[in-house]
Amino acid sequence: MKSMKTVLLRDQRGQAMVELALVLPILLVLLMGAIEFGRIYHNHLIITNASREGARVAMLGRSDADIVNRVNQAATGLDPAGLQTTVTPASSQRTSGTMATVEVRYSTSLVFPLFENFVPNPLPITSRTTMRVE
């Protein structure tokens, strides 16, 4: 006759594996979400910094080509072909005391296709900075 202790131990042998099988998909989705959010937020910070750098160049009264060049230099780590820079007003209309606005757009593609149901792929990121021309 088997003791009650050995019967209880045998019944719990696969319990940890079943718990892992139930919890692991949830943990993986949370991990993938954190990674995706981090990538998107990192790109947003880069785009914001690039628009600020472009606005600083516009504030000095430089040409639109100089502004776009500075935005591309500031957006390190991103594909320069994907950057869209808009400067308003045009360089001929920027005079001392007017406001210059630099808007930078970039589309970030998602790594994990699971989140395409909740977030558009590619995700458009936009940053706009306005400064007074000196």
XYZ file of N, CA and C in Angstrom:
402
model
N 0.834 -1.182 0.000
C 0.000 0.000 0.000
C 0.877 1.243 0.000
N 0.528 2.180 -0.840
C 1.307 3.426 -0.957
C 0.874 4.419 0.104
N 1.845 5.154 0.551
C 1.504 6.170 1.541
C 0.858 7.368 0.850
N 0.156 8.155 1.611
C -0.550 9.322 1.077
C 0.430 10.363 0.547
N 1.609 10.444 1.149
C 2.621 11.417 0.734
C 3.121 11.133 -0.678
N 3.378 9.907 -1.031
C 3.861 9.582 -2.377
C 2.775 9.785 -3.415
N 1.535 9.578 -3.079
C 0.428 9.799 -4.021
C 0.311 11.283 -4.337
N 0.425 12.156 -3.337
C 0.332 13.588 -3.553
C 1.503 14.104 -4.373
N 2.697 13.573 -4.192
C 3.854 14.006 -4.970
C 3.710 13.624 -6.432
N 3.180 12.472 -6.697
C 3.002 12.029 -8.085
C 1.975 12.889 -8.811
N 0.953 13.341 -8.147
C -0.091 14.134 -8.780
C 0.388 15.530 -9.148
N 1.459 16.041 -8.534
C 1.923 17.404 -8.767
C 3.153 17.473 -9.662
N 3.583 16.370 -10.247
C 4.807 16.386 -11.031
C 4.721 17.306 -12.252
N 3.656 17.360 -12.963
C 3.541 18.175 -14.167
C 2.945 19.552 -13.931
N 2.708 19.891 -12.698
C 2.044 21.158 -12.392
C 2.863 22.360 -12.840
N 4.152 22.361 -12.591
C 4.996 23.503 -12.965
C 5.036 23.674 -14.480
N 5.077 22.562 -15.204
C 5.114 22.662 -16.661
C 3.797 23.205 -17.220
N 2.698 22.805 -16.653
C 1.393 23.307 -17.095
C 1.272 24.795 -16.775
N 1.717 25.218 -15.610
C 1.668 26.637 -15.247
C 2.542 27.468 -16.182
N 3.715 26.948 -16.511
C 4.592 27.651 -17.442
C 3.944 27.761 -18.819
N 3.314 26.698 -19.271
C 2.652 26.720 -20.578
C 1.509 27.723 -20.612
N 0.858 27.944 -19.497
C -0.242 28.912 -19.449
C 0.249 30.350 -19.344
N 1.356 30.582 -18.637
C 1.824 31.938 -18.355
C 2.811 32.438 -19.406
N 3.557 31.548 -20.037
C 4.597 31.954 -20.984
C 4.085 32.799 -22.143
N 2.970 32.477 -22.808
C 2.501 33.358 -23.890
C 2.183 34.775 -23.427
N 1.631 34.901 -22.247
C 1.322 36.236 -21.720
C 2.607 37.011 -21.465
N 3.590 36.362 -20.893
C 4.866 37.031 -20.637
C 5.567 37.422 -21.935
N 5.484 36.572 -22.951
C 6.108 36.895 -24.237
C 5.428 38.082 -24.912
N 4.109 38.151 -24.830
C 3.395 39.297 -25.413
C 3.775 40.577 -24.680
N 3.888 40.523 -23.361
C 4.312 41.702 -22.602
C 5.732 42.116 -22.966
N 6.625 41.162 -23.121
C 8.004 41.459 -23.503
C 8.064 42.080 -24.902
N 7.329 41.501 -25.850
C 7.316 42.055 -27.210
C 6.721 43.463 -27.222
N 5.685 43.688 -26.423
C 5.090 45.018 -26.337
C 6.053 46.041 -25.770
N 6.812 45.644 -24.758
C 7.792 46.564 -24.170
C 8.890 46.895 -25.174
N 9.346 45.907 -25.913
C 10.377 46.147 -26.926
C 9.838 47.069 -28.019
N 8.639 46.811 -28.497
C 8.044 47.633 -29.563
C 7.825 49.062 -29.081
N 7.304 49.221 -27.874
C 7.094 50.558 -27.319
C 8.417 51.303 -27.192
N 9.444 50.614 -26.743
C 10.762 51.233 -26.613
C 11.312 51.700 -27.946
N 11.142 50.913 -28.992
C 11.609 51.311 -30.326
C 10.859 52.548 -30.821
N 9.544 52.535 -30.648
C 8.733 53.664 -31.113
C 9.080 54.929 -30.336
N 9.230 54.809 -29.036
C 9.561 55.973 -28.213
C 10.959 56.500 -28.547
N 11.902 55.612 -28.790
C 13.257 56.021 -29.174
C 13.219 56.808 -30.482
N 12.480 56.309 -31.468
C 12.367 57.034 -32.740
C 11.673 58.376 -32.554
N 10.688 58.431 -31.658
C 10.018 59.706 -31.386
C 10.997 60.719 -30.790
N 11.851 60.280 -29.882
C 12.844 61.185 -29.303
C 13.828 61.680 -30.361
N 14.249 60.813 -31.263
C 15.163 61.213 -32.332
C 14.506 62.237 -33.246
N 13.251 62.000 -33.613
C 12.524 62.924 -34.499
C 12.323 64.272 -33.809
N 12.002 64.266 -32.521
C 11.818 65.512 -31.777
C 13.117 66.309 -31.725
N 14.216 65.631 -31.453
C 15.511 66.309 -31.420
C 15.872 66.854 -32.803
N 15.600 66.094 -33.852
C 15.910 66.552 -35.210
C 15.103 67.800 -35.575
N 13.832 67.851 -35.181
C 13.038 69.048 -35.489
C 13.544 70.259 -34.712
N 14.002 70.057 -33.498
C 14.576 71.164 -32.723
C 15.858 71.682 -33.366
N 16.699 70.750 -33.788
C 17.936 71.157 -34.458
C 17.633 71.917 -35.747
N 16.655 71.458 -36.500
C 16.266 72.161 -37.723
C 15.714 73.543 -37.430
N 14.933 73.668 -36.359
C 14.379 74.976 -35.989
C 15.477 75.928 -35.546
N 16.509 75.413 -34.905
C 17.633 76.279 -34.510
C 18.347 76.835 -35.738
N 18.490 76.014 -36.768
C 19.116 76.491 -38.005
C 18.191 77.486 -38.699
N 16.887 77.227 -38.678
C 15.925 78.162 -39.287
C 15.909 79.478 -38.527
N 16.108 79.425 -37.234
C 16.120 80.626 -36.411
C 17.255 81.562 -36.826
N 18.335 80.989 -37.325
C 19.473 81.798 -37.763
C 19.291 82.368 -39.162
N 18.180 82.030 -39.811
C 17.882 82.584 -41.127
C 18.541 81.836 -42.275
N 18.936 80.593 -42.057
C 19.590 79.812 -43.109
C 18.584 79.297 -44.120
N 19.098 78.720 -45.214
C 18.231 78.243 -46.300
C 17.537 76.937 -45.898
N 16.513 76.587 -46.687
C 15.780 75.352 -46.443
C 16.681 74.129 -46.615
N 17.601 74.177 -47.563
C 18.520 73.054 -47.775
C 19.419 72.847 -46.554
N 19.864 73.941 -45.940
C 20.667 73.830 -44.720
C 19.853 73.207 -43.581
N 18.586 73.577 -43.498
C 17.712 73.057 -42.445
C 17.495 71.555 -42.629
N 17.192 71.147 -43.860
C 16.970 69.722 -44.140
C 18.246 68.928 -43.888
N 19.377 69.492 -44.269
C 20.654 68.825 -44.028
C 20.901 68.634 -42.533
N 20.610 69.656 -41.734
C 20.813 69.550 -40.288
C 19.854 68.539 -39.666
N 18.626 68.481 -40.157
C 17.666 67.495 -39.660
C 18.165 66.089 -39.957
N 18.669 65.868 -41.157
C 19.189 64.545 -41.521
C 20.396 64.166 -40.673
N 21.244 65.143 -40.350
C 22.406 64.871 -39.507
C 21.979 64.535 -38.072
N 20.950 65.217 -37.581
C 20.505 65.005 -36.201
C 19.737 63.697 -36.034
N 19.179 63.184 -37.112
C 18.382 61.952 -37.038
C 19.258 60.736 -37.287
N 20.300 60.592 -36.505
C 21.197 59.455 -36.677
C 20.487 58.174 -36.268
N 20.757 57.125 -36.990
C 20.134 55.846 -36.704
C 18.840 55.617 -37.451
N 18.306 56.639 -38.090
C 17.089 56.489 -38.888
C 17.440 56.566 -40.363
N 16.583 55.971 -41.185
C 16.795 55.997 -42.624
C 16.519 57.404 -43.143
N 17.533 58.104 -43.700
C 17.307 59.474 -44.182
C 16.277 59.549 -45.306
N 16.122 58.460 -46.065
C 15.127 58.468 -47.141
C 13.705 58.500 -46.587
N 13.507 58.035 -45.360
C 12.184 58.029 -44.756
C 11.814 59.314 -44.044
N 12.767 60.219 -43.889
C 12.490 61.493 -43.224
C 11.819 62.464 -44.181
N 10.779 63.093 -43.729
C 10.111 64.144 -44.499
C 10.165 65.417 -43.666
N 10.851 66.422 -44.196
C 11.025 67.681 -43.469
C 10.270 68.783 -44.194
N 9.442 69.508 -43.440
C 8.691 70.640 -43.981
C 9.065 71.879 -43.195
N 9.453 72.939 -43.909
C 9.834 74.203 -43.281
C 8.851 75.270 -43.735
N 8.255 75.960 -42.774
C 7.354 77.066 -43.093
C 7.738 78.259 -42.240
N 7.683 79.437 -42.735
C 7.514 79.805 -44.145
C 8.786 79.519 -44.940
N 8.707 79.723 -46.247
C 9.864 79.489 -47.107
C 10.986 80.465 -46.738
N 12.205 80.122 -47.152
C 13.367 80.932 -46.745
C 13.276 82.375 -47.225
N 12.599 82.614 -48.341
C 12.473 83.993 -48.833
C 11.531 84.820 -47.961
N 10.660 84.184 -47.211
C 9.683 84.892 -46.383
C 10.074 84.941 -44.913
N 11.171 84.294 -44.537
C 11.605 84.323 -43.137
C 12.423 85.578 -42.897
N 11.849 86.494 -42.156
C 12.549 87.721 -41.796
C 12.654 87.780 -40.279
N 13.441 88.671 -39.801
C 13.654 88.804 -38.367
C 12.330 89.075 -37.654
N 12.066 88.298 -36.625
C 10.846 88.472 -35.845
C 9.727 87.526 -36.239
N 9.793 86.898 -37.407
C 8.749 85.950 -37.801
C 9.018 84.596 -37.152
N 8.006 83.769 -37.141
C 8.133 82.434 -36.559
C 8.432 81.425 -37.666
N 9.420 80.584 -37.428
C 9.777 79.520 -38.367
C 9.394 78.178 -37.739
N 8.728 77.340 -38.507
C 8.290 76.036 -38.029
C 8.957 74.947 -38.849
N 9.523 73.980 -38.171
C 10.122 72.817 -38.822
C 9.351 71.590 -38.362
N 8.789 70.867 -39.327
C 8.034 69.653 -39.025
C 8.752 68.471 -39.657
N 8.986 67.445 -38.860
C 9.678 66.247 -39.332
C 8.734 65.066 -39.163
N 8.603 64.273 -40.233
C 7.762 63.069 -40.215
C 8.624 61.854 -40.528
N 8.292 60.751 -39.872
C 9.006 59.487 -40.109
C 8.039 58.349 -39.817
N 8.123 57.304 -40.609
C 7.271 56.129 -40.398
C 8.112 54.992 -39.840
N 7.733 54.506 -38.678
C 8.440 53.418 -38.013
C 7.710 52.117 -38.288
N 8.417 51.157 -38.849
C 7.792 49.859 -39.091
C 7.869 49.015 -37.826
N 6.827 48.242 -37.598
C 6.767 47.393 -36.418
C 7.563 46.114 -36.658
N 8.192 45.607 -35.619
C 8.970 44.378 -35.715
C 8.073 43.167 -35.514
N 7.157 43.252 -34.564
C 6.293 42.128 -34.238
C 4.932 42.325 -34.908
N 4.534 41.435 -35.810
C 3.269 41.613 -36.534
C 2.034 41.455 -35.661
N 2.201 40.977 -34.443
C 1.066 40.783 -33.547
C 0.335 42.092 -33.245
N 1.077 43.203 -33.222
C 0.505 44.482 -32.822
C -0.111 45.263 -33.979
N -0.096 44.697 -35.196
C -0.692 45.379 -36.339
C -2.199 45.545 -36.186
N -2.825 44.740 -35.324
C -4.263 44.871 -35.084
C -4.597 46.099 -34.249
N -3.605 46.604 -33.514
C -3.845 47.727 -32.609
C -3.194 49.026 -33.070
N -2.093 48.923 -33.806
C -1.305 50.079 -34.227
C -1.060 49.955 -35.725
N -1.200 51.040 -36.493
C -0.932 50.940 -37.928
C 0.537 50.617 -38.198
N 0.753 49.839 -39.244
C 2.127 49.486 -39.625
C 2.356 49.938 -41.054
N 3.258 50.865 -41.309
C 4.175 51.555 -40.414
C 3.469 52.665 -39.629
N 3.988 52.924 -38.448
C 3.421 53.923 -37.549
C 4.021 55.288 -37.849
N 3.186 56.275 -38.241
C 3.733 57.608 -38.522
C 4.037 58.374 -37.227
N 5.224 58.977 -37.197
C 5.643 59.792 -36.059
C 5.916 61.193 -36.584
N 5.389 62.200 -35.911
C 5.554 63.586 -36.343
C 5.993 64.443 -35.154
N 6.904 65.371 -35.443
C 7.312 66.341 -34.435
C 7.427 67.706 -35.096
N 6.944 68.736 -34.405
C 6.949 70.091 -34.945
C 7.541 71.039 -33.909
N 8.473 71.882 -34.365
C 9.101 72.871 -33.485
C 9.006 74.252 -34.135
N 8.624 75.245 -33.346
C 8.523 76.617 -33.845
C 9.429 77.513 -33.010
N 10.232 78.343 -33.723
C 11.110 79.311 -33.058
C 11.072 80.624 -33.815
N 11.376 81.707 -33.097
C 11.398 83.038 -33.701
C 12.729 83.257 -34.426
N 12.634 83.775 -35.640
C 13.819 84.050 -36.445
C 14.511 85.290 -35.881
N 15.815 85.237 -35.750
C 16.571 86.383 -35.232
C 16.960 87.329 -36.329
